Coordinates of C-alpha atoms in Angstrom, one line a residue:
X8 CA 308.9 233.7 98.5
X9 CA 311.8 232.2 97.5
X10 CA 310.6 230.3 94.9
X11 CA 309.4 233.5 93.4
X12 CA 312.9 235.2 93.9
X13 CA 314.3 232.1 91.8
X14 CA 312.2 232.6 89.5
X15 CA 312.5 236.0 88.8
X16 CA 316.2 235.8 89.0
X17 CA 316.2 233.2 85.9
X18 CA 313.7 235.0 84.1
X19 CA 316.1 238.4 84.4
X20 CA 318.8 236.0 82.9
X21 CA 317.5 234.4 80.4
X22 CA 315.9 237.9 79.3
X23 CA 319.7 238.9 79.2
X24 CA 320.3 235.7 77.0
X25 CA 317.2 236.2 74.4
X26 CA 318.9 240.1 74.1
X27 CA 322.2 238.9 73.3
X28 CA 320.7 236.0 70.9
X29 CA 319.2 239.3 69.0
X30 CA 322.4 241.0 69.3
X31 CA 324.5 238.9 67.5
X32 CA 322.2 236.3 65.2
X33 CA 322.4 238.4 62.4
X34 CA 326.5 238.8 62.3
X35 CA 326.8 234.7 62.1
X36 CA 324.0 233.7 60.1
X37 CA 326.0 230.7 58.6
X38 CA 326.3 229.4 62.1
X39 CA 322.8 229.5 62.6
X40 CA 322.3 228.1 59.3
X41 CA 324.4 225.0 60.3
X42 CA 322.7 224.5 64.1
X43 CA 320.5 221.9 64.6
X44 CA 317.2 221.5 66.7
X45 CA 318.5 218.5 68.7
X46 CA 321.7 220.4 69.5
X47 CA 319.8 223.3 70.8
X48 CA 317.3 221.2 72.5
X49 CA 319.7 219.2 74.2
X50 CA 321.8 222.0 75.4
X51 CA 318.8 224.3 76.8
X52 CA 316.4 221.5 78.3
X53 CA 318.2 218.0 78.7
X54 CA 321.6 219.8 80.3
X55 CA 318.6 221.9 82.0
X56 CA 317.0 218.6 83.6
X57 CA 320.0 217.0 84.1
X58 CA 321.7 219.6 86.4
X59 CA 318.2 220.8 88.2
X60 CA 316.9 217.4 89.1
X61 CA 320.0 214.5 89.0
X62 CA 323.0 216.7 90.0
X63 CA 321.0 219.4 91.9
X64 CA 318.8 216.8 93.1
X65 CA 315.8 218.9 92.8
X66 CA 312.4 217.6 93.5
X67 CA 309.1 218.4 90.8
X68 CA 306.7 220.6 92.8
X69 CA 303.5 222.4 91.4
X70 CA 301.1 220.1 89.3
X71 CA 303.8 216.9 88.8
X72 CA 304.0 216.5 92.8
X73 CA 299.9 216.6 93.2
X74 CA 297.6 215.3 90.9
X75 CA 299.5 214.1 87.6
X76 CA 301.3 211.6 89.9
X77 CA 298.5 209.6 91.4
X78 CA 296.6 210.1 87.8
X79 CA 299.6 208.3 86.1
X80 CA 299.5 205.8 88.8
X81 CA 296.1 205.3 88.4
X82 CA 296.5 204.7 84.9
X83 CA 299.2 202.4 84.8
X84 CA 297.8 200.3 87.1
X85 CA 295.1 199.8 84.4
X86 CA 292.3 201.5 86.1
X87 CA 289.6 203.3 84.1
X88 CA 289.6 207.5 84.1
X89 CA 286.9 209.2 85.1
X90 CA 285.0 205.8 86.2
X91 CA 287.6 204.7 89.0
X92 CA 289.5 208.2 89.7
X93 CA 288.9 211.8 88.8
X94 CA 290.2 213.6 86.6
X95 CA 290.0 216.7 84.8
X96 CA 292.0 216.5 81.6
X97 CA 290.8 214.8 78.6
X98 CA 291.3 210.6 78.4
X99 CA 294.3 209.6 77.1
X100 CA 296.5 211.5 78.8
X101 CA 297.0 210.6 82.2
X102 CA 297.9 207.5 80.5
X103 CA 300.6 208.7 78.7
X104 CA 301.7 210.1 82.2
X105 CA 301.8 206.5 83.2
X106 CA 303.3 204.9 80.1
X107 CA 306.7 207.6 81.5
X108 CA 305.9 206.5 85.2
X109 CA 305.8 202.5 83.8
X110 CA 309.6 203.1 82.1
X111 CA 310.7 205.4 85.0
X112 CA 308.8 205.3 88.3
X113 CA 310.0 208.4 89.3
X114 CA 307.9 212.2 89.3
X115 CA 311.0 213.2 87.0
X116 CA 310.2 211.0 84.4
X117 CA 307.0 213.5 84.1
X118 CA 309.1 216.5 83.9
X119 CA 311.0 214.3 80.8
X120 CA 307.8 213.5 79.3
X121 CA 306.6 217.1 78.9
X122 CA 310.4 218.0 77.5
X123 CA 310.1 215.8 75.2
X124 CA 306.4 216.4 74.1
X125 CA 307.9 219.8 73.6
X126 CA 310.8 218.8 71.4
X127 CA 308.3 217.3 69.2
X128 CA 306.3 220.0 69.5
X129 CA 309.4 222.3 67.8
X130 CA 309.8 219.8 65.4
X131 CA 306.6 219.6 64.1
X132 CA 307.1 223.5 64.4
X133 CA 309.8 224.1 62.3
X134 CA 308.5 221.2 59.1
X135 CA 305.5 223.4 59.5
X136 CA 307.8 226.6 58.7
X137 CA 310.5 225.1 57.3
X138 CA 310.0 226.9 53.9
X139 CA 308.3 229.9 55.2
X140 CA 311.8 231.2 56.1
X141 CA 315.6 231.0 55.6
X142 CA 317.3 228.2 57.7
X143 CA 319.0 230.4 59.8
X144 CA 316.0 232.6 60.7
X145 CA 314.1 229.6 61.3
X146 CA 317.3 228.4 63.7
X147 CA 317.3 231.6 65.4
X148 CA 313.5 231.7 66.7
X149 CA 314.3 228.2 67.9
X150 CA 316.9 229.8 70.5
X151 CA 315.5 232.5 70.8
X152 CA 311.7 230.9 71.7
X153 CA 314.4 227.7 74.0
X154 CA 315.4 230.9 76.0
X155 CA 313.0 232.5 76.9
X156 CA 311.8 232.2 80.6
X157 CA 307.9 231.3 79.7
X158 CA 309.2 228.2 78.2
X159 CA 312.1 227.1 79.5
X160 CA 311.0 227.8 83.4
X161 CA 307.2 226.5 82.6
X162 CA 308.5 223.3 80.9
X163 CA 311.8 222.3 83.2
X164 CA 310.6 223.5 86.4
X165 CA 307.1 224.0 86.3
X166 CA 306.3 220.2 83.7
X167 CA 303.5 222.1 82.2
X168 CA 301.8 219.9 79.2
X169 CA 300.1 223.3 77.5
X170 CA 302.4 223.2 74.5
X171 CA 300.6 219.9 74.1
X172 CA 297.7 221.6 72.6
X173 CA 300.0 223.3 69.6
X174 CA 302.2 220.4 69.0
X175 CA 298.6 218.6 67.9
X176 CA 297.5 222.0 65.8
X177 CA 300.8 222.0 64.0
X178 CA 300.9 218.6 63.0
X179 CA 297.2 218.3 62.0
X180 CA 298.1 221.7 59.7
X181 CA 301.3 220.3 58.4
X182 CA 299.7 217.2 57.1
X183 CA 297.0 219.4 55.8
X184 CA 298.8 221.5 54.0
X185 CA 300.9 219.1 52.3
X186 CA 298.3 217.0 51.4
X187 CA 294.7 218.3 51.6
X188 CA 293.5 215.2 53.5
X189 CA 290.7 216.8 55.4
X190 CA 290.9 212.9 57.0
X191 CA 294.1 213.0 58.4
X192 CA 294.0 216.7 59.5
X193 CA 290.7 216.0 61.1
X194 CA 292.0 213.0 62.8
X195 CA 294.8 214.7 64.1
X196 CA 293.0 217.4 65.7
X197 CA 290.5 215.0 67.4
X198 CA 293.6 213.0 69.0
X199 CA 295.0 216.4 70.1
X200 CA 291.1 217.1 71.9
X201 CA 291.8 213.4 73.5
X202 CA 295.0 214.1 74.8
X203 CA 295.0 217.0 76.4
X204 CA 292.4 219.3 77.7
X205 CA 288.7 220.4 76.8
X206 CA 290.2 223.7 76.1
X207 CA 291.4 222.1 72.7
X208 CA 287.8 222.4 71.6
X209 CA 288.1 226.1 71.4
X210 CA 290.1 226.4 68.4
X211 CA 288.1 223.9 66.0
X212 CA 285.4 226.6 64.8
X213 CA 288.2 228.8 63.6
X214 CA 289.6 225.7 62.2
X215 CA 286.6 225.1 59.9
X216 CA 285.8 228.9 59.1
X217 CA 289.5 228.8 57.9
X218 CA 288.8 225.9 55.6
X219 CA 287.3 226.4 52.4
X220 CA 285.6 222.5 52.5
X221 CA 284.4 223.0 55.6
X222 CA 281.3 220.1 55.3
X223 CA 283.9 217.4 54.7
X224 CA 286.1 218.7 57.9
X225 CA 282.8 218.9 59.9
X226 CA 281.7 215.3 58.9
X227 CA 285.3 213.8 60.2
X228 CA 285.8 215.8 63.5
X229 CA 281.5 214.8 63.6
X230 CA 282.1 211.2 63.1
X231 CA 284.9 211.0 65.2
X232 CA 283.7 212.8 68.4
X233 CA 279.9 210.6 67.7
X234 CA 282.3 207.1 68.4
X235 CA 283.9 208.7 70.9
X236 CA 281.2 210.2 72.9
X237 CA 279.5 206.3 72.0
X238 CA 282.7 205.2 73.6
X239 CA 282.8 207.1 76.8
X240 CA 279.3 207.1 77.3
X241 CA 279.3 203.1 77.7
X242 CA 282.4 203.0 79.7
X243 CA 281.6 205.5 82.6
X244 CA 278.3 207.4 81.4
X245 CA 278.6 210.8 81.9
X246 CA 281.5 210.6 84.1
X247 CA 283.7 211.8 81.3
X248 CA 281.7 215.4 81.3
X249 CA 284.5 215.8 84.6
X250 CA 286.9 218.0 82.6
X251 CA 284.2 220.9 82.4
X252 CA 284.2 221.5 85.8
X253 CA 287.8 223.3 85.7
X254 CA 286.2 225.8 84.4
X255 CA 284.3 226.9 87.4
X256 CA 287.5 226.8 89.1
X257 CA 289.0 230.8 89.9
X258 CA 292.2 232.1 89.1
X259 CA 294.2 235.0 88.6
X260 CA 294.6 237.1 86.3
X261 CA 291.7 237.1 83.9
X262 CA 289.3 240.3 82.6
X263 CA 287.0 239.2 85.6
X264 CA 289.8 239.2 88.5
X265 CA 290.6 242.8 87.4
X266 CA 287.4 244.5 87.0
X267 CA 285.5 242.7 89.5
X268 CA 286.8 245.3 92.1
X269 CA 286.1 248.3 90.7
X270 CA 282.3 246.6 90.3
X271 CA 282.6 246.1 94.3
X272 CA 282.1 242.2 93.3
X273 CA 278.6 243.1 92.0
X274 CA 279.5 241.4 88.6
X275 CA 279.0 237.8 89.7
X276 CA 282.4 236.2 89.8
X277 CA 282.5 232.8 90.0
X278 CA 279.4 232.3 88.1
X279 CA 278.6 229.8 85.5
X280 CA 277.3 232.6 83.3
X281 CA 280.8 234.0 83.1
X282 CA 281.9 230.8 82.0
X283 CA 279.5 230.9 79.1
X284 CA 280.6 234.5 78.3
X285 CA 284.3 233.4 78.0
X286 CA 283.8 230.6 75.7
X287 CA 281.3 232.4 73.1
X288 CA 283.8 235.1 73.5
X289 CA 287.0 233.1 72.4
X290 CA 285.4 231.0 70.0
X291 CA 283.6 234.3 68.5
X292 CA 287.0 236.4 68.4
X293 CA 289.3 233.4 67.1
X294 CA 286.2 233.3 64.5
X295 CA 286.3 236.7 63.3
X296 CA 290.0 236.3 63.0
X297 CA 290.1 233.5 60.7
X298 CA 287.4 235.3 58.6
X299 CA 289.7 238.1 58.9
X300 CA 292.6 236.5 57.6
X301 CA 291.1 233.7 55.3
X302 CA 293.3 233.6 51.6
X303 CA 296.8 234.7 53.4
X304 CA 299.2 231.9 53.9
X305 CA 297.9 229.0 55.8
X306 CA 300.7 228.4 58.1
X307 CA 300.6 232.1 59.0
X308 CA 297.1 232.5 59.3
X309 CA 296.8 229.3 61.3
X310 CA 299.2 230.4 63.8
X311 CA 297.7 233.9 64.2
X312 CA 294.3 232.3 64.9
X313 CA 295.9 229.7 67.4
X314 CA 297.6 232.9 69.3
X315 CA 294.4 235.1 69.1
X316 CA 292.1 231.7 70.2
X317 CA 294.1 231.0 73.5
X318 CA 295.4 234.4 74.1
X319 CA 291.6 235.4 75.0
X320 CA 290.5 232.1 77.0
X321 CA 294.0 233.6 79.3
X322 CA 291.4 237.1 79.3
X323 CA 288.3 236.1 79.5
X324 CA 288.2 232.9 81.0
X325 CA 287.4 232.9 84.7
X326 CA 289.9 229.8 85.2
X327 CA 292.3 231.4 83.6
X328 CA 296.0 232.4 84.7
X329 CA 299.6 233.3 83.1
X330 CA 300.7 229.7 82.5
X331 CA 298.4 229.7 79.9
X332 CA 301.8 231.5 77.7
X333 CA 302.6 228.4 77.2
X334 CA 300.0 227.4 75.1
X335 CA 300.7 229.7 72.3
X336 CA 304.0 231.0 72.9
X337 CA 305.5 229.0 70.0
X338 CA 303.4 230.4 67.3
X339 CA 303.7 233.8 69.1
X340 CA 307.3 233.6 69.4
X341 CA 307.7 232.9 65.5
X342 CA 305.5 234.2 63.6
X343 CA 303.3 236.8 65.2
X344 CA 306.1 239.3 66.8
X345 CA 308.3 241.1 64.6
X346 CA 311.9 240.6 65.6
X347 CA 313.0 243.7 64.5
X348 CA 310.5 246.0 66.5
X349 CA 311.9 246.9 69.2
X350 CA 308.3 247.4 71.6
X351 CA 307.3 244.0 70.5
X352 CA 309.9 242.6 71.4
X353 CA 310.4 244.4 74.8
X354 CA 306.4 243.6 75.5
X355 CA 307.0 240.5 75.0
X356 CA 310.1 239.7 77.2
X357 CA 308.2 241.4 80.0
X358 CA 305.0 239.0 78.9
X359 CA 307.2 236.1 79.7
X360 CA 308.6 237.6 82.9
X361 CA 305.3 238.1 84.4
X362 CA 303.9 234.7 83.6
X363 CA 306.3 233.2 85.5
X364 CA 306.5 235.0 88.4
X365 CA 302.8 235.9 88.6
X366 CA 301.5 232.2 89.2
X367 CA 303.9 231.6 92.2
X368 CA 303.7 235.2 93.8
X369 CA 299.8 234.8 93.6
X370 CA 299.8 231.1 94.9
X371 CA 301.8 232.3 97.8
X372 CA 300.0 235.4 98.3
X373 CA 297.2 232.8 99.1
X374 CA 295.3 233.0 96.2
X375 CA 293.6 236.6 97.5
X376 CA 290.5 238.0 95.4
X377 CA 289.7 241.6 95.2
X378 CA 286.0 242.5 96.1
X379 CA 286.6 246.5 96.5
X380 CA 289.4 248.9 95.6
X381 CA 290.6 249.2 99.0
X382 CA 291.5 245.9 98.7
X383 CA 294.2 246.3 96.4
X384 CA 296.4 248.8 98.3
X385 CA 295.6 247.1 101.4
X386 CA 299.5 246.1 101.4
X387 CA 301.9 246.3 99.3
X388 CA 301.8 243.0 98.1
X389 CA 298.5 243.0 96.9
X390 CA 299.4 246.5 95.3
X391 CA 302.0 244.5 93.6
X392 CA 299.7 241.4 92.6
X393 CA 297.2 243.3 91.1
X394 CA 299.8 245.6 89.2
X395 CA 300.7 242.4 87.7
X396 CA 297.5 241.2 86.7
X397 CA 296.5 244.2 85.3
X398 CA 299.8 244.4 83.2
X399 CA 299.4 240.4 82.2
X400 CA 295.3 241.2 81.1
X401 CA 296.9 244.6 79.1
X402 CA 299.8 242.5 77.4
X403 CA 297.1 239.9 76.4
X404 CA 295.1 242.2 74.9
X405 CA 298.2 243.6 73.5
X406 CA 299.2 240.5 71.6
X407 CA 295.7 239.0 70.6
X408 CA 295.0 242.8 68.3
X409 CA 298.8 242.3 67.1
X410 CA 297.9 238.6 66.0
X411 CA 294.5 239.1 64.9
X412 CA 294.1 242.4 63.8
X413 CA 297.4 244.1 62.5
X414 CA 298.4 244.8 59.6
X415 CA 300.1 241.5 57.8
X416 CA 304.0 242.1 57.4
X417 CA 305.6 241.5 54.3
X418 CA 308.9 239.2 55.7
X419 CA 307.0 236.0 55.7
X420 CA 305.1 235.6 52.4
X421 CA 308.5 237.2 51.1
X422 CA 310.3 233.9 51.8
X423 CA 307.3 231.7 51.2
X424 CA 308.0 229.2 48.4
X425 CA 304.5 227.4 48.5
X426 CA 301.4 229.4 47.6
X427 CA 298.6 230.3 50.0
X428 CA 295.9 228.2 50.6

């Protein structure tokens, strides 16, 4: 458990950091105003990297020591994906795995990657916002979202690539908004489904309900998945249908991993079914969202739907557990929690705590299921694991109505200088 302690010891003082960030950004806005993304970045993830795994001499464990190793290798080694080894992500990335192994052959240089895939991630992030608010509110969610435990800890410890997924949103939306060029935005998206997961699919209904030419976005994400699929299909047949078999992989927490004892495991866990349920259930909610929200600002209303969209695949999902903050704790962090309410922002400090300690606690716990309430006060530690899960499902639940369904707030179209698409 010591892993967990560690974790819950950085958590508790970053937590302490984030609070003191609140405490004192609005007496020195000018030096907020005058901060810089690289200077922030490089202070709270290269200094990060550099004192965990050169000085420390830490080794990558979780995902970077397993499987994206030998997929990178793999790939750089020119072998084909889902033909010559398996894999479960989409195609091109564990070749931009290898591409880091190829100019450092080292499982840090994976860690690096997914830093830096972040730090393009915030930049794309704050061109997307950049005139949605004042510079040094803008600067302040940058420090504020750099501390807080579900990324910092997920992206220097734990290399996760979910941010991947947003980076890909944001940029399609930025070029989109700018421009209109339902080409480009479609494009963009399209890469983003390539280079990261299947999940990626999940958000492009919303995408088109949001859209008011919706034929012209459906014929270029349409054209673009027919080559692909034309593409795949000849290389490796239906090899490349691998990725959809995560989903029949069970974790913890999720809707099902919390009810399913108070059913005595008479709802069917680990069922395809469910897995059918959980994806007409995001896609249906993100959906309803856009609908929702469709004529307020596009950058907000893209964001809320990206938040809503992934924050349910973490509920419903049957695959699902707490790293999956990390998809959507950018747009979460700045535009869908109000700064200046004080249960928002304690909910979601104590969000980010349990989605870092949850996955390792659980993983050491030995993965355990729950088929019965007597299971869960069997001990003391699965008293505690379920508490967690329970709290992780609520908060969800918690943050997808606050994104999707709340009442719009009047700070960001106040400083918006571009009109509403």
């Amino acid at each position: 458990m010591n892993v967990v302690l560690l974790k819950l010891v950085l958590s508790l003082s970053l937590i302490g950091l984030v609070i003191f960030i609140l405490s004192v950004r609005d007496k020195y806005p000018k030096l907020l105003s005058g901060g810089t993304l690289a200077v922030a970045w490089l202070l709270l993830r290269v200094l990060p990297f550099g004192i965990i795994y050169l000085y420390l001499g830490f080794e990558p464990r979780s995902d970077i020591a397993g499987f994206l190793v030998g997929w990178g290798n793999h790939a750089r080694q020119g072998e084909l994906i889902y033909r010559d080894f398996i894999c479960t992500y989409s195609p091109f990335f564990p070749y931009l795995i290898g591409l880091s192994l190829s100019l450092w052959n080292d499982p840090r240089a994976i860690i690096f990657l997914m830093i830096f895939m972040e730090g393009l991630s915030l930049v794309a992030t704050c061109l997307f916002y950049r005139k949605a608010f004042p510079r040094h509110v803008l600067m302040g969610r940058v420090l504020i979202y750099l501390c807080m435990p579900g990324s910092l800890i997920l992206c220097v410890l734990g290399g996760q690539e979910d941010v991947w997924t947003w980076l890909f949103v944001a940029l399609a939306g930025l070029g989109f908004y700018k421009k209109h060029n339902y080409v480009a935005y479609g494009s963009l998206l399209v890469l983003g489904l390539l280079s990261t997961k299947a999940t990626f699919v999940l958000v492009l209904p919303a995408l088109l309900v949001l859209t008011q030419n919706r034929q012209r976005l459906f014929a270029v994400l349409a054209l673009w998945g027919i080559a692909t699929l034309v593409v795949l299909y000849s290389l490796v047949g239906l090899e490349f249908t691998q990725p959809l078999g995560e989903a029949d992989t069970l974790r913890a927490p999720n809707l099902l991993s919390v009810l399913n004892p108070w059913f005595f495991d008479a709802i069917g866990v680990g069922r395809g079914f469910w897995n059918w349920v959980g994806l007409l259930t995001t896609v249906a909610v993100s959906s309803l969202v856009a609908w929702r929200w469709r004529g307020a600002d596009f950058r907000s209303v893209l964001s809320r739907v990206f938040v809503v969209t992934y924050a349910t695949m973490m509920v419903v999902q049957q695959s699902a557990y707490a790293n999956y903050i990390f998809i959507f704790l950018i747009p979460l962090t700045f535009i869908v929690v109000d700064w200046q309410n004080r249960r928002q922002v304690v909910l979601l400090l104590v969000f980010n705590l349990l989605c870092v300690v949850h996955p390792s606690y659980w993983w050491r716990l030995g993965n355990p299921k729950y088929y019965k309430p007597s299971d869960i006060w069997a001990s003391g530690a699965t008293l505690l694991d379920y508490a967690m899960q329970a709290s992780l499902v609520a908060l969800a639940i918690y943050f997808i109505v606050l994104a999707g369904f709340g009442t719009r707030r009047k700070e960001f179209d106040e400083v918006s200088a571009m009109p509403s698409r």
